[in-house]
XYZ file of C-alpha atoms in Angstrom:
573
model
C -39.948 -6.849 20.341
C -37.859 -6.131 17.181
C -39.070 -2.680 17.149
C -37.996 -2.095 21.245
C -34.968 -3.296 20.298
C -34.273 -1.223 17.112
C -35.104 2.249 19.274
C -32.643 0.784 22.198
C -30.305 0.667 19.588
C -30.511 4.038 18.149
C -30.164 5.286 21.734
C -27.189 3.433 22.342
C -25.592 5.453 19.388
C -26.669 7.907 20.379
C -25.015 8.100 23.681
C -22.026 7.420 22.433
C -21.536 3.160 22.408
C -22.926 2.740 25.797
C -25.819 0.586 26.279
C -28.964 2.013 28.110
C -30.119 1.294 30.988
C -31.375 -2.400 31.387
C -30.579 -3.109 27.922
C -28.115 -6.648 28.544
C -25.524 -7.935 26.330
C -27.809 -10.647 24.289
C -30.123 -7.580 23.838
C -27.737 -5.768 21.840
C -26.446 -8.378 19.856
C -30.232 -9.040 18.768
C -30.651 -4.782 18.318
C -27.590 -4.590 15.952
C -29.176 -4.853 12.974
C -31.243 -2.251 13.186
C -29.329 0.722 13.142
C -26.697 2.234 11.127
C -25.159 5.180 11.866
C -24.641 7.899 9.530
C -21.801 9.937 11.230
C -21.832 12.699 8.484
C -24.811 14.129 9.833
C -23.786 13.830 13.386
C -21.369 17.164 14.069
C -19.765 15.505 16.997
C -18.683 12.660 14.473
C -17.847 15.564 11.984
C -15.824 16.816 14.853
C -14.025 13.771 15.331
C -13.367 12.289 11.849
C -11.736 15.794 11.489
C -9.785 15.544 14.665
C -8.662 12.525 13.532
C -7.363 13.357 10.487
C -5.479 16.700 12.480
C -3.781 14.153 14.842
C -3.020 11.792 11.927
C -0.724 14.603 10.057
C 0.704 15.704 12.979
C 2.310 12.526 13.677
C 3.391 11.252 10.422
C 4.780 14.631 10.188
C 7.621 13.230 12.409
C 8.178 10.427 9.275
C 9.189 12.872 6.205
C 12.508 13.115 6.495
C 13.487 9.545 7.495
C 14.664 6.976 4.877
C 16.471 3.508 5.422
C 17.293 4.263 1.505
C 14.618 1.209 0.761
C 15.405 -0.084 -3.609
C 11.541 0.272 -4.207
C 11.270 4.020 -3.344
C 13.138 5.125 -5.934
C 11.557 3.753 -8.910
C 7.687 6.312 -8.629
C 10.420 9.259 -7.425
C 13.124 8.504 -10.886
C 9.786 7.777 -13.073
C 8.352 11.407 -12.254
C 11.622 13.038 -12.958
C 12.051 11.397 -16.182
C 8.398 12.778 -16.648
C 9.682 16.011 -15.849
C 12.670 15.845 -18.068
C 9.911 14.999 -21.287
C 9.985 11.125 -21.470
C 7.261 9.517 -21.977
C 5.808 6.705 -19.987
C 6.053 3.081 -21.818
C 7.359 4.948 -25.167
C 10.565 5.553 -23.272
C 11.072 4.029 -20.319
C 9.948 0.917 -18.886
C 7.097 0.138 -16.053
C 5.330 -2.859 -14.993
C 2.244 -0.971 -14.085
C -0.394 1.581 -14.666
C 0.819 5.436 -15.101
C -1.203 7.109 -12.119
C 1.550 7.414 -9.757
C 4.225 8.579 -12.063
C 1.905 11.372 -13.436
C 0.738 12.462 -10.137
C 4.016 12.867 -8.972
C 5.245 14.775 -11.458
C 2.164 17.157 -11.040
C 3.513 17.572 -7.229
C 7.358 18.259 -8.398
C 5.527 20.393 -10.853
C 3.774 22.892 -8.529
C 6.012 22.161 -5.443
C 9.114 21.648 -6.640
C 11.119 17.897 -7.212
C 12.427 17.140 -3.653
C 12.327 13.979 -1.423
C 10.171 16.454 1.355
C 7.678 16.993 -1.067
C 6.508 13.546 -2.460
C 6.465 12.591 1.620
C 4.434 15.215 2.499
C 1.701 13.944 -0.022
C 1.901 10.110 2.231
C 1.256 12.724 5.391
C -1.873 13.547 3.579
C -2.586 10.118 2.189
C -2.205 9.255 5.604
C -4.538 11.482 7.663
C -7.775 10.328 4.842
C -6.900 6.931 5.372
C -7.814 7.581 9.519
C -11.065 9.679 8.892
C -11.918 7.074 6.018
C -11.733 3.968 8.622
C -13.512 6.395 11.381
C -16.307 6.961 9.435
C -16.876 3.674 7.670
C -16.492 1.454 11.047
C -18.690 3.974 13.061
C -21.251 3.450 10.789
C -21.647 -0.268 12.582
C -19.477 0.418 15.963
C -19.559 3.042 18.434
C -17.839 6.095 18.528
C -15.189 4.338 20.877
C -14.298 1.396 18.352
C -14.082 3.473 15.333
C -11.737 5.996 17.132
C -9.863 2.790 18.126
C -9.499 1.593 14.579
C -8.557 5.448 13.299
C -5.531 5.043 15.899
C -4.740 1.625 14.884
C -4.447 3.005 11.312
C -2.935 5.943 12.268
C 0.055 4.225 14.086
C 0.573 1.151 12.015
C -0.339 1.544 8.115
C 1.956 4.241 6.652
C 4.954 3.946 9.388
C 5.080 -0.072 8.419
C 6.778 1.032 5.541
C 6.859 5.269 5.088
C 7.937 5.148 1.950
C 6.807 6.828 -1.901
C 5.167 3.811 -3.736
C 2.343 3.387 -6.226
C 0.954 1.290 -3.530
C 0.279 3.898 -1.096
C -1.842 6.567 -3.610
C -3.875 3.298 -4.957
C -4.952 2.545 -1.489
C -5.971 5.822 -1.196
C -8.551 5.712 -4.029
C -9.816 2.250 -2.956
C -10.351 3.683 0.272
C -12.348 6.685 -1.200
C -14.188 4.134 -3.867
C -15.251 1.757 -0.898
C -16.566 4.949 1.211
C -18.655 6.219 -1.776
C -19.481 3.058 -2.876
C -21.130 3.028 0.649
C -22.320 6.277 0.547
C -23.965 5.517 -2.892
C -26.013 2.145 -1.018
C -27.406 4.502 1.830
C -28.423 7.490 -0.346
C -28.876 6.221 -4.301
C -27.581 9.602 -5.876
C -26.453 9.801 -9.510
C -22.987 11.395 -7.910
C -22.459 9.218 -5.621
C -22.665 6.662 -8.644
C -19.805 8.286 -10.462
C -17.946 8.856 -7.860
C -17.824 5.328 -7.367
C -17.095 4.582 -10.665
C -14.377 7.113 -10.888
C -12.538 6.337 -8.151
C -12.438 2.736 -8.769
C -10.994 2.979 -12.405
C -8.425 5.872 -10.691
C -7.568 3.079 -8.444
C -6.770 0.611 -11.855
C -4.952 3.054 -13.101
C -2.486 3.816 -10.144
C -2.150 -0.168 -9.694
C -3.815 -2.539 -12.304
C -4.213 -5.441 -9.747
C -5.588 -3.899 -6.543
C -7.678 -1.999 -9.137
C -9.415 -5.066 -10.616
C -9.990 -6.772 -7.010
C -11.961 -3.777 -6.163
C -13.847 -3.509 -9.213
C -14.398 -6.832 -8.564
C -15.273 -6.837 -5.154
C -17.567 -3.977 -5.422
C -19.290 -5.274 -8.670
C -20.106 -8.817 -7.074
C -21.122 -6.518 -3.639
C -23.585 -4.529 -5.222
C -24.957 -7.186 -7.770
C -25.522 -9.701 -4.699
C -27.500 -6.551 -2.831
C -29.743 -6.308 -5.974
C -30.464 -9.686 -6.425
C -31.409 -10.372 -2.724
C -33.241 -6.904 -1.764
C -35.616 -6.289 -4.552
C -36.618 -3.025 -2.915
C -33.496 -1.595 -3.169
C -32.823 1.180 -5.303
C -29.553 0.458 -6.682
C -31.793 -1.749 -9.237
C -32.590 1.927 -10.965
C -30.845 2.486 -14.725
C -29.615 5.971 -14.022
C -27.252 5.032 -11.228
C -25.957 2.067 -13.447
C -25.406 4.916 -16.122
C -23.439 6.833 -13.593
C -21.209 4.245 -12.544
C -20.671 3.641 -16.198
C -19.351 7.049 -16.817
C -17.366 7.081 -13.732
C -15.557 4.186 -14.762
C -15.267 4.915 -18.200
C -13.676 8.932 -18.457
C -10.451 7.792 -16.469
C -9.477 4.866 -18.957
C -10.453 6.801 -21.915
C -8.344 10.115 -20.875
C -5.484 7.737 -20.657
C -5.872 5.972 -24.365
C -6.456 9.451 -25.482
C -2.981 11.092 -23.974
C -1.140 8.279 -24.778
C -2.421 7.239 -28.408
C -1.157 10.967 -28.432
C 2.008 9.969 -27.625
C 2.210 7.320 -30.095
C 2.830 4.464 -27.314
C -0.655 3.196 -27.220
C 0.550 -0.559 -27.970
C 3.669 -0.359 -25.745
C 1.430 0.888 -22.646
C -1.209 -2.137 -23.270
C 2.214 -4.674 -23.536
C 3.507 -3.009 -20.120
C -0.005 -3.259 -18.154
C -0.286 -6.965 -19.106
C 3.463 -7.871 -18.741
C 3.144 -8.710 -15.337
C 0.822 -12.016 -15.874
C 3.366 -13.600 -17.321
C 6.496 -12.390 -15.960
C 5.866 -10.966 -12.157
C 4.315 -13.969 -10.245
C 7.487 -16.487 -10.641
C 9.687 -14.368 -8.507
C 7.169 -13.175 -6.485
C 5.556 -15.426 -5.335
C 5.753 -16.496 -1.704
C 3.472 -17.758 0.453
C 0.692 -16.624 2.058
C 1.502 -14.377 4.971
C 5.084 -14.343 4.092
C 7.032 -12.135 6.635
C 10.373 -11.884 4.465
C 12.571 -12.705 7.417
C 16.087 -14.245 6.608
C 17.341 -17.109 8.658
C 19.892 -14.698 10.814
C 16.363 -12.457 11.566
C 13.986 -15.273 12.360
C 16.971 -16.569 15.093
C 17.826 -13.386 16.525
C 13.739 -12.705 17.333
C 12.933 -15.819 18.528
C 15.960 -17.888 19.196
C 17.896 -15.954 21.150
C 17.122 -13.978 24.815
C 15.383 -14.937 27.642
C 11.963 -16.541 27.511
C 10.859 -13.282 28.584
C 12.413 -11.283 25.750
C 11.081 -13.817 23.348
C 7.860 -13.477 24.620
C 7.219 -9.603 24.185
C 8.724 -9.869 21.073
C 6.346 -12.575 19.965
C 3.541 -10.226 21.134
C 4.928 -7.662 19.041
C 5.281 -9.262 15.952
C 1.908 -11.304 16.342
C 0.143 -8.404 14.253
C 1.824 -9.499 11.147
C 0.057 -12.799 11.319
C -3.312 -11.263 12.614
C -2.898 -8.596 9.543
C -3.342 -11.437 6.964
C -6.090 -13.024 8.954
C -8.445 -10.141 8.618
C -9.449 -10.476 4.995
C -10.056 -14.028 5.491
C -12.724 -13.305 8.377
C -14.148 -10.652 6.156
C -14.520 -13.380 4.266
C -16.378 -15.976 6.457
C -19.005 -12.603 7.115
C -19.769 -12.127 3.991
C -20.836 -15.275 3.389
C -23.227 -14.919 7.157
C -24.535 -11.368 5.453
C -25.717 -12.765 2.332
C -27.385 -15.752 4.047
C -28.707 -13.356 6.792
C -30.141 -11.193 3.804
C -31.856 -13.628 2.232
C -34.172 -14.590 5.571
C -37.601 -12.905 5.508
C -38.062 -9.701 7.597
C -34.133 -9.252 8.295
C -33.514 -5.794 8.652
C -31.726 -4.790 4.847
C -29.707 -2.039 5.640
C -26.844 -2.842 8.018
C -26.627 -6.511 5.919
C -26.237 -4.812 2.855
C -23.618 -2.764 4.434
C -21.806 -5.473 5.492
C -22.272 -7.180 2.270
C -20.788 -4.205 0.218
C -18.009 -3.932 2.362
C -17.025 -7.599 2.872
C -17.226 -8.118 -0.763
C -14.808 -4.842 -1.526
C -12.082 -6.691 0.939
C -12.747 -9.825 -0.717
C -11.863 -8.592 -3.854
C -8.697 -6.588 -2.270
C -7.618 -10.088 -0.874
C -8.202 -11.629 -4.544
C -5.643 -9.451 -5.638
C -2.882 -9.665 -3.186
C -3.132 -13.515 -3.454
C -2.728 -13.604 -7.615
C 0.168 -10.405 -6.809
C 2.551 -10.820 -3.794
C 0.939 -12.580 -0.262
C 3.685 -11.160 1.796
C 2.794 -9.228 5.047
C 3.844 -5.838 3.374
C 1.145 -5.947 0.403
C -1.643 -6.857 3.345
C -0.045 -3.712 5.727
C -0.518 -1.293 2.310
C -4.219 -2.213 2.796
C -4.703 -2.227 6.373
C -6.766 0.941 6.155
C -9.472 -1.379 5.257
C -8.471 -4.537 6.610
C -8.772 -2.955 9.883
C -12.561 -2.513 9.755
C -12.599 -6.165 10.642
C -10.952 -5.375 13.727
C -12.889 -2.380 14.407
C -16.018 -4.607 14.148
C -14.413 -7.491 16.418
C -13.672 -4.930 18.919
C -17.261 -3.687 18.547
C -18.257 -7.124 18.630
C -22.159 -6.314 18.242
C -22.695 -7.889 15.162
C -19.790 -10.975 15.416
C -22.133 -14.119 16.175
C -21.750 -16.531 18.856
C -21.754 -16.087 22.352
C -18.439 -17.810 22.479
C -17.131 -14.603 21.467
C -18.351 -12.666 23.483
C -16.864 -14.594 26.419
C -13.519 -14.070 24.922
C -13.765 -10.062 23.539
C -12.536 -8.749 26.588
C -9.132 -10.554 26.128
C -9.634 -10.009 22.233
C -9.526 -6.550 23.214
C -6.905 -6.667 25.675
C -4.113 -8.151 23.474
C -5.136 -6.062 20.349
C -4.588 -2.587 22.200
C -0.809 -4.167 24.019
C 0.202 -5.767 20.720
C -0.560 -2.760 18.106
C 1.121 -0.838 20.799
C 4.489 -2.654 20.579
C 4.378 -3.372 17.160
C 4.018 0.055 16.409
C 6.805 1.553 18.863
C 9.901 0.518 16.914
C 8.971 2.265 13.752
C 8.238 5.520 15.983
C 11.777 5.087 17.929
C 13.766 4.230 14.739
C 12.514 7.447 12.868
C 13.351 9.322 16.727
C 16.496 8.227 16.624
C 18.066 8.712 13.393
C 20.917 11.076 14.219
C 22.501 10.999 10.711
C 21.813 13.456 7.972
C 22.705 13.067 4.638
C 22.528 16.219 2.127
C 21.060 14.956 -1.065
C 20.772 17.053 -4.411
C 16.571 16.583 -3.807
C 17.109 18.061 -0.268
C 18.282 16.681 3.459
C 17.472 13.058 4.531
C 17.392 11.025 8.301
C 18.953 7.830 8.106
C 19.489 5.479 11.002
C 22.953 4.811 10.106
C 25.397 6.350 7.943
C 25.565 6.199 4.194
C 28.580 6.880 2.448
C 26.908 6.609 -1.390
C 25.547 9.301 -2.212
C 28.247 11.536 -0.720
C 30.953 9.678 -3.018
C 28.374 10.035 -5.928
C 27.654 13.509 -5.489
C 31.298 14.676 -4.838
C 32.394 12.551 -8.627
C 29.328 12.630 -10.717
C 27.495 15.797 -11.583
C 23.681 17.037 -11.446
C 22.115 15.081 -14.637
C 25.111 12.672 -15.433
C 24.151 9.529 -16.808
C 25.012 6.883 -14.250
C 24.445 3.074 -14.341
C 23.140 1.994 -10.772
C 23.086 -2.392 -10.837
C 21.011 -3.696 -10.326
C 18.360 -2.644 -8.074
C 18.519 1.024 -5.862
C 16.759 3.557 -7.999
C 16.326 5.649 -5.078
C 20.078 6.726 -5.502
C 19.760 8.267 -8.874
C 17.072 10.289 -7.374
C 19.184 11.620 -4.516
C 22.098 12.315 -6.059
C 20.680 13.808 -9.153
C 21.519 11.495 -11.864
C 19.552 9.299 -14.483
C 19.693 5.874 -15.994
C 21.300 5.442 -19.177
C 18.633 2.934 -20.428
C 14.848 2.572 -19.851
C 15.293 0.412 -16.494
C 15.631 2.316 -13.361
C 16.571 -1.211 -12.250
C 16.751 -4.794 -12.761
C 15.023 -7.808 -10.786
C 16.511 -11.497 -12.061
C 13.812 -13.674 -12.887
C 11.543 -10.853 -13.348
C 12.760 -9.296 -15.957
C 13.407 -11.122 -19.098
C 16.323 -12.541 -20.809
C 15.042 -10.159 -23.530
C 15.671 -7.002 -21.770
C 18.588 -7.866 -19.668
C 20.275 -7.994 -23.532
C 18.336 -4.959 -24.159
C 19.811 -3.029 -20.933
C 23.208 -4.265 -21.950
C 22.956 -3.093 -25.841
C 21.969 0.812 -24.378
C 24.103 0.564 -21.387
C 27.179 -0.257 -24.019
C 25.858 2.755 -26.442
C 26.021 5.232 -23.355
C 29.506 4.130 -22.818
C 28.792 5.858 -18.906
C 31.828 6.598 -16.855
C 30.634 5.358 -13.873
C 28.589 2.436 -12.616
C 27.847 1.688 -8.805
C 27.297 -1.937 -8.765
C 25.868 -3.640 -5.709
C 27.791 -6.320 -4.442
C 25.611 -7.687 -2.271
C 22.317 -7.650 -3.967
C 22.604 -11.583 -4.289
C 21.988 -11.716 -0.036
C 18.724 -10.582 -1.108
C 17.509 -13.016 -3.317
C 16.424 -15.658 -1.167
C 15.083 -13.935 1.356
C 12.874 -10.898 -1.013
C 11.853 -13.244 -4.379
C 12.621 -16.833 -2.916
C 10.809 -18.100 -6.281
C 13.786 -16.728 -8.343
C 14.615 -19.538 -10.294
C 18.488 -20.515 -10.544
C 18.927 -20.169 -14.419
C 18.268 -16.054 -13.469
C 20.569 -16.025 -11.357
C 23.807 -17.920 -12.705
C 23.642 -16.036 -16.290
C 23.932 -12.110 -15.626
C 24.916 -10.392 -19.217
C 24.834 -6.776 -17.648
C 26.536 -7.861 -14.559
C 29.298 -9.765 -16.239
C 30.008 -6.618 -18.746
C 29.968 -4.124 -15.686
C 32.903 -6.738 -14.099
C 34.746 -6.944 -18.057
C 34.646 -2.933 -18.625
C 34.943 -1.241 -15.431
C 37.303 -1.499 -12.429
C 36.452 -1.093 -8.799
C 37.508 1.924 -6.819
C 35.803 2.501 -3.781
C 33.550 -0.009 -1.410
C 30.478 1.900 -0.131
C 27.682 1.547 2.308
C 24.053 1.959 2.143
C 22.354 2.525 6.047
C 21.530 -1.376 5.917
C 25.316 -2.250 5.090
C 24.929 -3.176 2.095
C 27.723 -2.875 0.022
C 28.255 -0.960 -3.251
C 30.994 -0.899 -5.621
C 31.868 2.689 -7.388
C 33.155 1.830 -10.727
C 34.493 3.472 -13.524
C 35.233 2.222 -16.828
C 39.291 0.481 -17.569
C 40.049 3.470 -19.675
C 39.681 6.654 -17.125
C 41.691 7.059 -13.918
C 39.663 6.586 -10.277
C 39.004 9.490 -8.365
């Protein structure tokens, strides 16, 4: 009987998802765990994964240009052009996290040129691997039809959530590549496929030190589970443990070597660890946390008809499904393991399961101890959405219960992506204003009268103060910092280097400063754990107000507001 249904199954793969004929539903639930799918040696899944990825480009493409001039863009884009200018990571100025994505941008500025165009470009690209990476890993378990249908999801959700230059986006990238050759590596035990693993799991540390760890984590408790329950498998052999050893170790040790180099060995261990006892406190939230402010939350759902308030709670039910993914990946990796350990259960598609389920487990691990908000579980939806993909599938989701309800499942998935993804395609569609930046021509939704103002009374490579937290305008308008902060974040940062920004920011003596008025709105709403004491005692902030006078009230896109300030003793423009 098993062995009928494990030859029904292939040749439901083979045709594409479909299930032959007299083959019912209860028979292919009890046939799905005999056959996984290895689309790499399947041209027509070839075909598609590289379809996918074709389609993928060509619409991000339509997301380069457009900015909402977001405060946490700026910080990779100013890092790399410091790079570029001969500082030093750590030794000279500041970051909270490991160097991959500075270094990797300066490496694009380097061969491409620095401009705003060209570090997007690279999230088109990041973007079109994170499609054919989902294709290919949920088609291993799904048909063609439900992996194509978590590539779109993907595709239309994960990099136009937030289309923005962040360490964030390149780490993902690497964990997805890690998870797929991690895969790879269970299905055919190759020494390269070993180091590859390896490698692309300590890249993944060293672009962002948390996600890094939860995959190394996830993966290492994965694999050691799938040894310890199939004693067949191969994974058991030395030499692949060797390669996975290398691959972890020539990353980390080509970063000690450049920077022991650079004689900022000690300051680059401080800087990785800094964050365990300084980021959480502000940053914390809770789980699922959809920053909304008050005014938000009441204009979605308290005002319009019931019929407006309806669709829109449709729309925005994916950021409360997003964070529920990880947790069902969860629940099956716990079934997997206990369906691994039964006598004569098929090993293959459990292991698979078990690898994968314990990679997201990990991932979750790490946005839990980091930031729980809906954005940090979007930045990883090109994996969380395998759940999905395998829900839609539904072949190997037990209970019948479910499958009673899959066809609604279904239903509401496909309208509610849909809608939730429309808005970020319309605003990008309809932002009429262009703003000509020193690192080339932006979209904005609105108009923004900073950089203009900057550009027209502060030269290319002035040192400007921007306070306390919208790097992303030094970048456009061509100037630097005058200290080693690109910004400041109260109740982050120290007491310690708030006196330390001061003491440089009074050696520059800079002429101007473009002080953000508003940034205090933000506070409750983007690091609600901020504690009060941060707040009420600003040293930098109540210099800026002592030495410089206001001239000119500015606007970002999102109305904030932004003072341009120059010090008591010149004349405003």
């Amino acid at each position: 009987m098993r062995q009928n249904a494990g030859v029904e199954r292939v040749a439901e793969v083979r045709a594409g998802g479909r299930r032959p004929n007299g083959l019912q539903r209860g028979d292919e639930y009890k046939a799905s765990s005999h056959g996984l799918v290895r689309p790499e040696l399947d041209r027509n899944d070839q075909a598609i994964a590289a379809a996918i990825f074709a389609v993928t480009l060509a619409y991000l493409w339509i997301f380069r240009r457009y900015t909402s001039i977001e405060p946490d863009e700026g910080i990779v884009l100013e890092g790399a052009q410091r790079i570029l200018r001969g500082e030093v990571l750590y030794r000279d100025f500041f970051s909270y996290f490991t160097p991959g994505s500075y270094y990797f941008l300066a490496l694009l500025f380097k061969l491409f040129g620095s401009s705003f165009l060209v570090a997007r470009t690279a999230l088109v690209f990041f973007g079109g691997v994170y499609s054919a990476v989902a294709y290919l890993l949920a088609r291993r378990v799904c048909s063609r039809t439900s992996a194509i249908f978590v590539a779109a999801l993907v595709t239309l959700t994960t990099l136009p959530y937030r289309f923005e230059v962040l360490h964030n986006w390149d780490s993902t990238l690497w964990a997805c590549l890690a998870v797929y050759c991690a895969v790879r590596w269970l299905e055919s035990p190759r020494w390269t496929w070993a180091f590859a693993t390896g490698s692309l799991a300590s890249l993944t540390c060293l672009f962002e030190q948390s996600k890094g760890s939860g995959l190394v984590l996830g993966l290492g408790a994965g694999l050691v589970a799938i040894v310890f329950l199939d004693r067949h498998n191969s994974l058991r052999n030395g030499t692949w443990a060797l390669g996975l050893a290398v691959g972890m170790a020539w990353p980390f040790l080509s970063t000690v070597a450049y920077f022991g180099a650079q004689h900022s060995l000690s300051v680059m261990v401080a800087d990785w660890f800094w964050p365990l006892q300084h980021y959480s406190l502000a940053n914390h939230v809770p789980y699922g946390y959809q920053n909304w402010a008050e005014a938000t939350r009441h204009l979605l759902f308290g005002s319009g008809s019931l019929t407006e308030r309806a669709i829109t709670v449709l729309a925005l039910s994916p950021c409360f499904l997003v964070p529920a993914l990880p947790l069902a990946a969860l629940s099956l990796l716990v079934y997997w393991i206990v369906r691994m350990r039964r006598e004569g259960e098929p090993r293959a598609i459990a292991a698979h399961y078990v690898l994968v389920c314990s990679a997201l487990s990990g991932l979750l691990l790490s946005v839990v101890i980091g930031r729980a908000d809906i954005i940090h579980f979007m930045y990883l939806m090109p994996l969380f959405a395998l759940v999905l993909g395998w829900m839609i599938d539904g072949r190997d989701i037990p209970g019948q219960l479910f499958w009673q309800v899959r066809p609604f499942f279904i239903t509401y998935v496909l309208v509610a992506f849909l809608l939730f993804a429309a808005p970020m395609l319309l605003r990008v569609l309809n932002a009429r204003d262009q703003i000509q930046t020193r690192r080339g021509v932006v979209h904005v939704a609105a108009p923004d009268t900073v950089v203009e103002y900057v550009q027209a009374h502060a030269v290319a490579g002035e040192k400007i103060l921007v306070y306390p937290y919208l790097p992303l305008y030094y970048y456009l308008t061509g100037t630097s910092a005058p200290t080693r902060y690109e910004y400041f974040q109260p109740g982050m940062h120290t007491p310690q280097q708030a006196e330390e920004m001061l003491e440089e920011t009074t050696a520059a003596r800079v002429p101007v400063v473009l002080f953000e008025a508003s940034f205090w709105e933000k506070i409750p709403t983007s690091w609600p754990g901020t504690p009060l004491s941060a707040i009420v005692r600003d040293p930098v902030a109540d210099y800026i107000q002592h030495e410089y006078r206001a001239c000119k009230i500015l606007n970002s896109p999102d109305e904030w507001k932004f003072l341009f300030m120059v010090r008591k003793d010149l004349a405003c423009p």
